[in-house]
């Protein structure tokens, strides 16, 4: 069952890699045609593009295989294809700017906003190399573009914090003028009016792109390809049906944990739906067998679960990663108690005093172990949840 899911996503990933392998030399061919390059220069450019495409694919696959916390899925590859294609289009437009003034800053900035920064740097190095191959780019010109690309990637970390965005935009305008002027002066002499004009235009375009596109791209980076929480707990969703088919006991357990976790979340004012869905899928790794936690994360990732759910699954029992959110703590608390109550006999649970003792002792031991220390769960919230659970009829 899990093999079929993984095979489906391997096929999707391969299709994206084939697309990257094809679009890269085609972009070089288009670049050569637009700039009317000689045949030998065009062939050299296409050869470089083919070489980069091969290395880039190995880089992406290597990154995916070695990323332990959340490996890339077919959806991440789809996002890479979209941004890479958009970057090629912007690169072709930027190549018509005079030397030193191409808006590589905003191109690097937007790539770093939509991809991770390492991927953005790799792509930008290739783009700058392609621009250099396509024209008579001097050493100073190449150094200028490299500096602007690095600055564009660095500024994304500053732009993450909304209170610094105005300063980042002012800095961008200043850098868009100062860096080209400096490199031009060092290599060519006194800057021209044309250089100043296009540098200002590049700065304005960069600020507009930052202001209007950053939040959109950054949100997609965090949530690209996710399906809604409502969808993944719908009875018709294939994983819900697979869990029920795999084990009616585990399915019933998930339903109980989901409902109780939702009630606990509502009592302390946190995300009810997130706690409910996280509770239902907390034992998802059982579908894939050992190792349970890694397989649970893998199944969720391959099915494009929201990152918040993947985080909860990766923090199962706090074994691999510490519990980092209140919702994750609530799911753990609920799953722990439901599991214990399922193991106890009805005679023991018939007494409210016995039930309270089980709840208090179990939760106090967990709390004393420090498992919730990094979750943000306050002592008042913990006590409120504990008191609520002592009255929760669905635990029985």
mmCIF file of C-alpha atoms in Angstrom:
data_model
loop_
_atom_site.group_PDB
_atom_site.id
_atom_site.type_symbol
_atom_site.label_atom_id
_atom_site.label_comp_id
_atom_site.label_asym_id
_atom_site.label_seq_id
_atom_site.Cartn_x
_atom_site.Cartn_y
_atom_site.Cartn_z
ATOM 1 C CA UNK A 1 0.000 0.000 0.000
ATOM 2 C CA UNK A 2 2.732 2.456 0.996
ATOM 3 C CA UNK A 3 4.862 1.229 -1.917
ATOM 4 C CA UNK A 4 2.079 2.141 -4.338
ATOM 5 C CA UNK A 5 1.865 5.661 -2.900
ATOM 6 C CA UNK A 6 5.628 6.144 -3.023
ATOM 7 C CA UNK A 7 5.828 4.779 -6.582
ATOM 8 C CA UNK A 8 3.197 7.284 -7.706
ATOM 9 C CA UNK A 9 5.212 10.151 -6.282
ATOM 10 C CA UNK A 10 8.505 8.849 -7.671
ATOM 11 C CA UNK A 11 6.923 9.018 -11.126
ATOM 12 C CA UNK A 12 5.829 12.593 -10.518
ATOM 13 C CA UNK A 13 9.288 13.568 -9.331
ATOM 14 C CA UNK A 14 10.893 11.977 -12.363
ATOM 15 C CA UNK A 15 8.611 13.922 -14.679
ATOM 16 C CA UNK A 16 9.703 17.177 -13.017
ATOM 17 C CA UNK A 17 13.374 16.234 -13.322
ATOM 18 C CA UNK A 18 12.926 15.431 -17.012
ATOM 19 C CA UNK A 19 11.295 18.842 -17.444
ATOM 20 C CA UNK A 20 14.284 20.563 -15.801
ATOM 21 C CA UNK A 21 16.666 18.558 -17.980
ATOM 22 C CA UNK A 22 14.835 19.740 -21.114
ATOM 23 C CA UNK A 23 14.052 23.366 -20.248
ATOM 24 C CA UNK A 24 17.674 24.197 -19.357
ATOM 25 C CA UNK A 25 19.279 23.599 -22.803
ATOM 26 C CA UNK A 26 16.145 24.986 -24.492
ATOM 27 C CA UNK A 27 16.605 28.208 -22.543
ATOM 28 C CA UNK A 28 20.189 28.371 -23.794
ATOM 29 C CA UNK A 29 19.010 27.828 -27.364
ATOM 30 C CA UNK A 30 16.430 30.590 -26.981
ATOM 31 C CA UNK A 31 19.008 32.884 -25.388
ATOM 32 C CA UNK A 32 21.399 32.274 -28.291
ATOM 33 C CA UNK A 33 18.679 32.918 -30.875
ATOM 34 C CA UNK A 34 17.480 36.170 -29.257
ATOM 35 C CA UNK A 35 21.008 37.563 -29.017
ATOM 36 C CA UNK A 36 22.039 36.210 -32.436
ATOM 37 C CA UNK A 37 25.040 34.348 -31.136
ATOM 38 C CA UNK A 38 27.398 32.588 -33.519
ATOM 39 C CA UNK A 39 26.975 28.860 -33.951
ATOM 40 C CA UNK A 40 30.109 27.954 -32.012
ATOM 41 C CA UNK A 41 29.129 30.220 -29.080
ATOM 42 C CA UNK A 42 25.591 28.838 -29.147
ATOM 43 C CA UNK A 43 26.877 25.251 -29.057
ATOM 44 C CA UNK A 44 29.194 26.122 -26.158
ATOM 45 C CA UNK A 45 26.274 27.670 -24.291
ATOM 46 C CA UNK A 46 24.063 24.642 -24.843
ATOM 47 C CA UNK A 47 26.876 22.328 -23.727
ATOM 48 C CA UNK A 48 27.212 24.335 -20.480
ATOM 49 C CA UNK A 49 23.436 24.175 -20.026
ATOM 50 C CA UNK A 50 23.369 20.395 -20.458
ATOM 51 C CA UNK A 51 26.226 20.000 -17.986
ATOM 52 C CA UNK A 52 24.465 22.227 -15.452
ATOM 53 C CA UNK A 53 21.166 20.368 -15.919
ATOM 54 C CA UNK A 54 22.856 17.051 -15.067
ATOM 55 C CA UNK A 55 24.615 18.466 -12.028
ATOM 56 C CA UNK A 56 21.488 20.321 -10.887
ATOM 57 C CA UNK A 57 19.403 17.138 -10.975
ATOM 58 C CA UNK A 58 22.028 15.286 -8.923
ATOM 59 C CA UNK A 59 22.078 18.204 -6.491
ATOM 60 C CA UNK A 60 18.278 18.185 -6.061
ATOM 61 C CA UNK A 61 18.111 14.437 -5.564
ATOM 62 C CA UNK A 62 21.034 14.496 -3.142
ATOM 63 C CA UNK A 63 19.377 17.275 -1.141
ATOM 64 C CA UNK A 64 16.098 15.355 -1.052
ATOM 65 C CA UNK A 65 17.713 12.151 0.164
ATOM 66 C CA UNK A 66 19.735 13.843 2.887
ATOM 67 C CA UNK A 67 17.054 16.154 4.254
ATOM 68 C CA UNK A 68 16.049 14.311 7.399
ATOM 69 C CA UNK A 69 13.314 16.538 8.830
ATOM 70 C CA UNK A 70 11.051 16.893 5.810
ATOM 71 C CA UNK A 71 12.237 15.386 2.507
ATOM 72 C CA UNK A 72 11.166 17.085 -0.703
ATOM 73 C CA UNK A 73 8.141 15.636 -2.458
ATOM 74 C CA UNK A 74 6.846 15.821 -6.011
ATOM 75 C CA UNK A 75 5.067 19.034 -5.022
ATOM 76 C CA UNK A 76 8.369 20.666 -4.058
ATOM 77 C CA UNK A 77 9.769 19.685 -7.443
ATOM 78 C CA UNK A 78 6.725 21.240 -9.098
ATOM 79 C CA UNK A 79 7.431 24.487 -7.267
ATOM 80 C CA UNK A 80 11.070 24.345 -8.389
ATOM 81 C CA UNK A 81 9.989 23.888 -12.012
ATOM 82 C CA UNK A 82 7.633 26.853 -11.850
ATOM 83 C CA UNK A 83 10.157 29.232 -10.270
ATOM 84 C CA UNK A 84 12.999 28.011 -12.462
ATOM 85 C CA UNK A 85 10.940 28.651 -15.585
ATOM 86 C CA UNK A 86 9.907 32.093 -14.344
ATOM 87 C CA UNK A 87 13.552 32.818 -13.561
ATOM 88 C CA UNK A 88 14.565 31.928 -17.114
ATOM 89 C CA UNK A 89 11.960 34.334 -18.499
ATOM 90 C CA UNK A 90 13.173 37.115 -16.197
ATOM 91 C CA UNK A 91 16.764 36.297 -17.136
ATOM 92 C CA UNK A 92 15.977 36.747 -20.830
ATOM 93 C CA UNK A 93 14.386 40.128 -20.085
ATOM 94 C CA UNK A 94 17.270 41.159 -17.830
ATOM 95 C CA UNK A 95 19.802 40.345 -20.540
ATOM 96 C CA UNK A 96 18.584 43.398 -22.518
ATOM 97 C CA UNK A 97 19.717 45.758 -19.757
ATOM 98 C CA UNK A 98 23.078 47.442 -20.289
ATOM 99 C CA UNK A 99 26.102 45.927 -18.538
ATOM 100 C CA UNK A 100 26.214 46.208 -14.735
ATOM 101 C CA UNK A 101 22.504 47.128 -14.496
ATOM 102 C CA UNK A 102 20.580 43.890 -15.090
ATOM 103 C CA UNK A 103 18.100 43.433 -12.174
ATOM 104 C CA UNK A 104 19.755 40.285 -10.824
ATOM 105 C CA UNK A 105 19.134 41.520 -7.265
ATOM 106 C CA UNK A 106 15.374 41.113 -7.478
ATOM 107 C CA UNK A 107 15.700 37.845 -9.406
ATOM 108 C CA UNK A 108 17.869 36.398 -6.626
ATOM 109 C CA UNK A 109 15.581 37.860 -3.949
ATOM 110 C CA UNK A 110 12.428 36.333 -5.427
ATOM 111 C CA UNK A 111 14.066 32.950 -5.969
ATOM 112 C CA UNK A 112 15.244 32.926 -2.339
ATOM 113 C CA UNK A 113 11.723 33.882 -1.215
ATOM 114 C CA UNK A 114 10.131 31.011 -3.156
ATOM 115 C CA UNK A 115 12.856 28.344 -2.820
ATOM 116 C CA UNK A 116 15.377 27.802 -0.073
ATOM 117 C CA UNK A 117 18.427 30.078 -0.139
ATOM 118 C CA UNK A 118 20.883 27.372 -1.166
ATOM 119 C CA UNK A 119 18.781 26.447 -4.190
ATOM 120 C CA UNK A 120 18.405 30.128 -5.088
ATOM 121 C CA UNK A 121 22.191 30.606 -4.993
ATOM 122 C CA UNK A 122 22.821 27.580 -7.219
ATOM 123 C CA UNK A 123 20.286 28.773 -9.800
ATOM 124 C CA UNK A 124 21.593 32.355 -9.722
ATOM 125 C CA UNK A 125 25.189 31.232 -10.308
ATOM 126 C CA UNK A 126 24.003 29.384 -13.390
ATOM 127 C CA UNK A 127 21.969 32.361 -14.628
ATOM 128 C CA UNK A 128 24.936 34.712 -14.253
ATOM 129 C CA UNK A 129 27.169 32.222 -16.095
ATOM 130 C CA UNK A 130 24.597 32.031 -18.888
ATOM 131 C CA UNK A 131 24.436 35.815 -19.171
ATOM 132 C CA UNK A 132 28.224 35.935 -19.328
ATOM 133 C CA UNK A 133 28.317 33.319 -22.067
ATOM 134 C CA UNK A 134 25.704 35.208 -24.038
ATOM 135 C CA UNK A 135 27.497 38.535 -24.174
ATOM 136 C CA UNK A 136 30.816 40.247 -23.777
ATOM 137 C CA UNK A 137 30.658 40.330 -19.988
ATOM 138 C CA UNK A 138 33.791 41.645 -18.337
ATOM 139 C CA UNK A 139 35.251 40.357 -15.099
ATOM 140 C CA UNK A 140 33.980 43.459 -13.292
ATOM 141 C CA UNK A 141 30.517 43.008 -14.730
ATOM 142 C CA UNK A 142 30.397 39.355 -13.603
ATOM 143 C CA UNK A 143 31.648 40.324 -10.134
ATOM 144 C CA UNK A 144 28.976 43.038 -9.930
ATOM 145 C CA UNK A 145 26.189 40.583 -10.773
ATOM 146 C CA UNK A 146 27.542 37.996 -8.343
ATOM 147 C CA UNK A 147 27.610 40.589 -5.567
ATOM 148 C CA UNK A 148 24.043 41.741 -6.349
ATOM 149 C CA UNK A 149 22.793 38.139 -6.390
ATOM 150 C CA UNK A 150 24.366 37.415 -3.008
ATOM 151 C CA UNK A 151 22.935 40.624 -1.562
ATOM 152 C CA UNK A 152 19.480 39.768 -2.936
ATOM 153 C CA UNK A 153 19.548 36.377 -1.229
ATOM 154 C CA UNK A 154 20.836 37.834 2.046
ATOM 155 C CA UNK A 155 18.185 40.568 2.146
ATOM 156 C CA UNK A 156 15.396 37.948 2.160
ATOM 157 C CA UNK A 157 16.319 37.063 5.757
ATOM 158 C CA UNK A 158 15.952 40.739 6.682
ATOM 159 C CA UNK A 159 12.661 40.990 4.803
ATOM 160 C CA UNK A 160 11.233 38.117 6.851
ATOM 161 C CA UNK A 161 10.788 40.578 9.702
ATOM 162 C CA UNK A 162 8.078 43.067 8.796
ATOM 163 C CA UNK A 163 9.416 45.821 11.044
ATOM 164 C CA UNK A 164 12.632 45.915 8.965
ATOM 165 C CA UNK A 165 11.080 45.865 5.516
ATOM 166 C CA UNK A 166 11.184 49.624 4.958
ATOM 167 C CA UNK A 167 14.888 49.647 5.801
ATOM 168 C CA UNK A 168 15.454 46.680 3.487
ATOM 169 C CA UNK A 169 13.776 48.519 0.611
ATOM 170 C CA UNK A 170 15.843 51.664 1.230
ATOM 171 C CA UNK A 171 18.969 49.515 1.340
ATOM 172 C CA UNK A 172 17.946 47.793 -1.887
ATOM 173 C CA UNK A 173 17.596 51.095 -3.729
ATOM 174 C CA UNK A 174 20.966 52.286 -2.437
ATOM 175 C CA UNK A 175 22.714 49.026 -3.356
ATOM 176 C CA UNK A 176 21.105 48.918 -6.812
ATOM 177 C CA UNK A 177 22.818 52.215 -7.588
ATOM 178 C CA UNK A 178 26.011 52.049 -5.529
ATOM 179 C CA UNK A 179 27.221 48.553 -6.480
ATOM 180 C CA UNK A 180 26.971 48.947 -10.289
ATOM 181 C CA UNK A 181 28.492 52.446 -10.102
ATOM 182 C CA UNK A 182 31.381 51.174 -7.985
ATOM 183 C CA UNK A 183 32.212 48.193 -10.200
ATOM 184 C CA UNK A 184 31.822 50.276 -13.354
ATOM 185 C CA UNK A 185 34.136 52.944 -11.956
ATOM 186 C CA UNK A 186 36.782 50.384 -10.988
ATOM 187 C CA UNK A 187 36.855 48.890 -14.474
ATOM 188 C CA UNK A 188 35.585 51.514 -16.906
ATOM 189 C CA UNK A 189 35.986 54.907 -15.244
ATOM 190 C CA UNK A 190 33.406 57.632 -14.668
ATOM 191 C CA UNK A 191 29.830 56.233 -14.690
ATOM 192 C CA UNK A 192 27.548 57.361 -17.500
ATOM 193 C CA UNK A 193 24.080 58.873 -17.246
ATOM 194 C CA UNK A 194 22.722 55.753 -18.965
ATOM 195 C CA UNK A 195 24.273 53.563 -16.269
ATOM 196 C CA UNK A 196 22.748 55.685 -13.507
ATOM 197 C CA UNK A 197 19.336 55.683 -15.185
ATOM 198 C CA UNK A 198 19.183 51.905 -15.632
ATOM 199 C CA UNK A 199 20.558 51.344 -12.118
ATOM 200 C CA UNK A 200 17.707 53.455 -10.734
ATOM 201 C CA UNK A 201 15.218 51.508 -12.873
ATOM 202 C CA UNK A 202 16.662 48.231 -11.576
ATOM 203 C CA UNK A 203 16.296 49.496 -8.003
ATOM 204 C CA UNK A 204 12.686 50.559 -8.523
ATOM 205 C CA UNK A 205 11.814 47.192 -10.091
ATOM 206 C CA UNK A 206 13.478 45.432 -7.168
ATOM 207 C CA UNK A 207 11.496 47.383 -4.575
ATOM 208 C CA UNK A 208 8.214 46.783 -6.420
ATOM 209 C CA UNK A 209 8.944 43.061 -6.677
ATOM 210 C CA UNK A 210 9.845 42.852 -3.002
ATOM 211 C CA UNK A 211 6.797 44.794 -1.872
ATOM 212 C CA UNK A 212 4.170 42.984 -3.956
ATOM 213 C CA UNK A 213 5.551 39.473 -4.452
ATOM 214 C CA UNK A 214 7.502 38.469 -1.347
ATOM 215 C CA UNK A 215 4.568 37.511 0.889
ATOM 216 C CA UNK A 216 2.926 35.527 -1.913
ATOM 217 C CA UNK A 217 6.086 33.568 -2.697
ATOM 218 C CA UNK A 218 7.055 33.016 0.924
ATOM 219 C CA UNK A 219 3.571 31.740 1.795
ATOM 220 C CA UNK A 220 3.755 29.292 -1.104
ATOM 221 C CA UNK A 221 7.154 28.119 0.129
ATOM 222 C CA UNK A 222 5.597 27.167 3.456
ATOM 223 C CA UNK A 223 2.319 25.771 2.133
ATOM 224 C CA UNK A 224 2.883 24.768 -1.508
ATOM 225 C CA UNK A 225 0.927 21.702 -2.531
ATOM 226 C CA UNK A 226 -0.789 21.220 0.813
ATOM 227 C CA UNK A 227 -4.298 19.880 0.938
ATOM 228 C CA UNK A 228 -6.746 21.187 3.483
ATOM 229 C CA UNK A 229 -7.262 19.769 6.957
ATOM 230 C CA UNK A 230 -10.902 19.150 6.107
ATOM 231 C CA UNK A 231 -9.929 17.024 3.103
ATOM 232 C CA UNK A 232 -7.545 14.688 4.912
ATOM 233 C CA UNK A 233 -10.066 13.759 7.601
ATOM 234 C CA UNK A 234 -12.969 13.346 5.216
ATOM 235 C CA UNK A 235 -14.243 9.734 5.419
ATOM 236 C CA UNK A 236 -13.780 9.396 1.660
ATOM 237 C CA UNK A 237 -10.089 10.403 1.785
ATOM 238 C CA UNK A 238 -7.985 7.414 0.784
ATOM 239 C CA UNK A 239 -5.763 7.417 3.889
ATOM 240 C CA UNK A 240 -8.788 7.472 6.198
ATOM 241 C CA UNK A 241 -10.149 4.447 4.358
ATOM 242 C CA UNK A 242 -6.743 2.730 4.416
ATOM 243 C CA UNK A 243 -6.382 3.196 8.189
ATOM 244 C CA UNK A 244 -9.864 1.790 8.745
ATOM 245 C CA UNK A 245 -9.094 -1.152 6.498
ATOM 246 C CA UNK A 246 -5.703 -1.726 8.129
ATOM 247 C CA UNK A 247 -7.064 -1.789 11.690
ATOM 248 C CA UNK A 248 -10.510 -0.954 13.034
ATOM 249 C CA UNK A 249 -8.908 -0.667 16.499
ATOM 250 C CA UNK A 250 -6.391 1.961 15.329
ATOM 251 C CA UNK A 251 -9.124 3.778 13.431
ATOM 252 C CA UNK A 252 -11.350 3.946 16.532
ATOM 253 C CA UNK A 253 -8.356 5.029 18.611
ATOM 254 C CA UNK A 254 -7.621 7.836 16.155
ATOM 255 C CA UNK A 255 -11.223 9.022 16.236
ATOM 256 C CA UNK A 256 -11.220 9.178 20.040
ATOM 257 C CA UNK A 257 -7.889 10.991 20.222
ATOM 258 C CA UNK A 258 -9.069 13.414 17.547
ATOM 259 C CA UNK A 259 -12.291 14.335 19.332
ATOM 260 C CA UNK A 260 -10.760 14.680 22.785
ATOM 261 C CA UNK A 261 -7.764 16.648 21.497
ATOM 262 C CA UNK A 262 -10.151 19.042 19.751
ATOM 263 C CA UNK A 263 -12.055 19.603 23.018
ATOM 264 C CA UNK A 264 -8.790 20.230 24.885
ATOM 265 C CA UNK A 265 -7.623 22.710 22.245
ATOM 266 C CA UNK A 266 -10.911 24.576 22.451
ATOM 267 C CA UNK A 267 -10.582 24.811 26.238
ATOM 268 C CA UNK A 268 -7.204 26.547 26.053
ATOM 269 C CA UNK A 269 -7.913 28.611 22.927
ATOM 270 C CA UNK A 270 -5.538 27.055 20.374
ATOM 271 C CA UNK A 271 -6.112 25.580 16.898
ATOM 272 C CA UNK A 272 -8.932 23.055 17.323
ATOM 273 C CA UNK A 273 -8.812 21.653 13.795
ATOM 274 C CA UNK A 274 -5.039 21.170 13.886
ATOM 275 C CA UNK A 275 -5.269 19.253 17.170
ATOM 276 C CA UNK A 276 -8.118 17.130 15.815
ATOM 277 C CA UNK A 277 -6.338 16.152 12.593
ATOM 278 C CA UNK A 278 -3.008 15.641 14.358
ATOM 279 C CA UNK A 279 -4.753 13.380 16.859
ATOM 280 C CA UNK A 280 -6.343 11.239 14.175
ATOM 281 C CA UNK A 281 -3.088 10.711 12.257
ATOM 282 C CA UNK A 282 -0.751 10.500 15.251
ATOM 283 C CA UNK A 283 -0.125 6.782 14.641
ATOM 284 C CA UNK A 284 0.001 7.068 10.848
ATOM 285 C CA UNK A 285 3.451 5.445 10.784
ATOM 286 C CA UNK A 286 1.892 2.068 11.558
ATOM 287 C CA UNK A 287 0.768 1.893 7.919
ATOM 288 C CA UNK A 288 4.394 1.843 6.802
ATOM 289 C CA UNK A 289 5.816 -0.325 9.550
ATOM 290 C CA UNK A 290 9.151 0.212 11.303
ATOM 291 C CA UNK A 291 10.542 2.813 11.784
ATOM 292 C CA UNK A 292 7.096 4.212 12.684
ATOM 293 C CA UNK A 293 7.931 7.892 13.084
ATOM 294 C CA UNK A 294 9.963 8.213 9.884
ATOM 295 C CA UNK A 295 7.351 6.320 7.884
ATOM 296 C CA UNK A 296 4.511 8.398 9.325
ATOM 297 C CA UNK A 297 6.276 11.599 8.266
ATOM 298 C CA UNK A 298 7.063 10.119 4.864
ATOM 299 C CA UNK A 299 3.463 9.080 4.176
ATOM 300 C CA UNK A 300 2.187 12.491 5.281
ATOM 301 C CA UNK A 301 4.758 14.289 3.135
ATOM 302 C CA UNK A 302 4.011 12.206 0.064
ATOM 303 C CA UNK A 303 0.322 13.006 0.503
ATOM 304 C CA UNK A 304 1.026 16.760 0.821
ATOM 305 C CA UNK A 305 -0.156 17.138 4.408
ATOM 306 C CA UNK A 306 0.169 20.647 5.879
ATOM 307 C CA UNK A 307 3.537 21.255 7.504
ATOM 308 C CA UNK A 308 1.932 21.721 10.925
ATOM 309 C CA UNK A 309 0.575 18.146 10.813
ATOM 310 C CA UNK A 310 3.929 16.788 9.635
ATOM 311 C CA UNK A 311 5.556 18.546 12.586
ATOM 312 C CA UNK A 312 3.174 16.853 15.039
ATOM 313 C CA UNK A 313 3.851 13.439 13.495
ATOM 314 C CA UNK A 314 7.625 13.994 13.606
ATOM 315 C CA UNK A 315 7.346 14.811 17.321
ATOM 316 C CA UNK A 316 5.573 11.550 18.186
ATOM 317 C CA UNK A 317 6.287 10.778 21.867
ATOM 318 C CA UNK A 318 9.099 13.372 21.719
ATOM 319 C CA UNK A 319 11.463 10.590 20.611
ATOM 320 C CA UNK A 320 13.095 12.089 17.500
ATOM 321 C CA UNK A 321 12.264 15.754 17.972
ATOM 322 C CA UNK A 322 11.126 17.699 21.039
ATOM 323 C CA UNK A 323 7.452 18.677 21.157
ATOM 324 C CA UNK A 324 7.422 22.252 19.846
ATOM 325 C CA UNK A 325 3.786 23.445 19.785
ATOM 326 C CA UNK A 326 0.830 23.494 22.138
ATOM 327 C CA UNK A 327 -1.255 21.498 19.654
ATOM 328 C CA UNK A 328 1.447 18.830 19.471
ATOM 329 C CA UNK A 329 1.533 18.683 23.276
ATOM 330 C CA UNK A 330 -2.263 18.318 23.417
ATOM 331 C CA UNK A 331 -2.191 15.470 20.903
ATOM 332 C CA UNK A 332 0.531 13.723 22.904
ATOM 333 C CA UNK A 333 -1.362 14.179 26.179
ATOM 334 C CA UNK A 334 -4.567 12.866 24.658
ATOM 335 C CA UNK A 335 -2.963 9.904 22.905
ATOM 336 C CA UNK A 336 -1.146 8.937 26.109
ATOM 337 C CA UNK A 337 -4.325 8.928 28.180
ATOM 338 C CA UNK A 338 -6.511 7.217 25.579
ATOM 339 C CA UNK A 339 -3.879 4.497 25.205
ATOM 340 C CA UNK A 340 -3.705 3.961 28.965
ATOM 341 C CA UNK A 341 -7.482 3.888 29.369
ATOM 342 C CA UNK A 342 -7.751 1.341 26.549
ATOM 343 C CA UNK A 343 -5.403 -0.960 28.469
ATOM 344 C CA UNK A 344 -7.227 -0.680 31.800
ATOM 345 C CA UNK A 345 -10.218 -2.855 32.631
ATOM 346 C CA UNK A 346 -13.713 -1.469 33.112
ATOM 347 C CA UNK A 347 -13.745 -2.327 36.815
ATOM 348 C CA UNK A 348 -10.782 -0.047 37.479
ATOM 349 C CA UNK A 349 -12.329 2.780 35.481
ATOM 350 C CA UNK A 350 -15.757 2.467 37.082
ATOM 351 C CA UNK A 351 -14.586 4.572 40.006
ATOM 352 C CA UNK A 352 -14.215 8.298 39.351
ATOM 353 C CA UNK A 353 -11.487 8.400 41.996
ATOM 354 C CA UNK A 354 -9.493 5.758 40.137
ATOM 355 C CA UNK A 355 -9.939 7.598 36.837
ATOM 356 C CA UNK A 356 -8.742 10.860 38.365
ATOM 357 C CA UNK A 357 -5.732 9.128 39.879
ATOM 358 C CA UNK A 358 -4.782 7.630 36.507
ATOM 359 C CA UNK A 359 -5.135 11.009 34.760
ATOM 360 C CA UNK A 360 -3.278 13.022 37.401
ATOM 361 C CA UNK A 361 -0.479 10.503 37.848
ATOM 362 C CA UNK A 362 0.049 9.971 34.114
ATOM 363 C CA UNK A 363 0.046 13.648 33.163
ATOM 364 C CA UNK A 364 2.123 14.768 36.137
ATOM 365 C CA UNK A 365 4.784 12.184 35.293
ATOM 366 C CA UNK A 366 4.869 13.367 31.667
ATOM 367 C CA UNK A 367 5.066 17.003 32.698
ATOM 368 C CA UNK A 368 7.822 16.318 35.234
ATOM 369 C CA UNK A 369 9.878 14.605 32.518
ATOM 370 C CA UNK A 370 10.167 17.957 30.698
ATOM 371 C CA UNK A 371 8.621 16.653 27.492
ATOM 372 C CA UNK A 372 6.434 19.771 27.121
ATOM 373 C CA UNK A 373 9.064 22.338 28.104
ATOM 374 C CA UNK A 374 9.596 23.575 24.519
ATOM 375 C CA UNK A 375 5.968 23.394 23.434
ATOM 376 C CA UNK A 376 4.854 26.765 24.790
ATOM 377 C CA UNK A 377 2.245 25.042 26.965
ATOM 378 C CA UNK A 378 1.930 27.075 30.162
ATOM 379 C CA UNK A 379 1.295 25.597 33.588
ATOM 380 C CA UNK A 380 -2.156 27.196 33.666
ATOM 381 C CA UNK A 381 -3.022 25.610 30.309
ATOM 382 C CA UNK A 382 -1.687 22.239 31.462
ATOM 383 C CA UNK A 383 -3.801 22.346 34.638
ATOM 384 C CA UNK A 384 -6.848 23.440 32.632
ATOM 385 C CA UNK A 385 -6.423 20.514 30.244
ATOM 386 C CA UNK A 386 -5.875 18.089 33.112
ATOM 387 C CA UNK A 387 -9.033 19.270 34.895
ATOM 388 C CA UNK A 388 -11.045 19.058 31.704
ATOM 389 C CA UNK A 389 -9.843 15.517 30.970
ATOM 390 C CA UNK A 390 -10.875 14.392 34.424
ATOM 391 C CA UNK A 391 -14.452 15.200 33.405
ATOM 392 C CA UNK A 392 -14.229 14.019 29.781
ATOM 393 C CA UNK A 393 -16.756 11.206 29.358
ATOM 394 C CA UNK A 394 -15.315 10.086 25.992
ATOM 395 C CA UNK A 395 -12.185 8.793 27.722
ATOM 396 C CA UNK A 396 -14.312 5.957 29.138
#
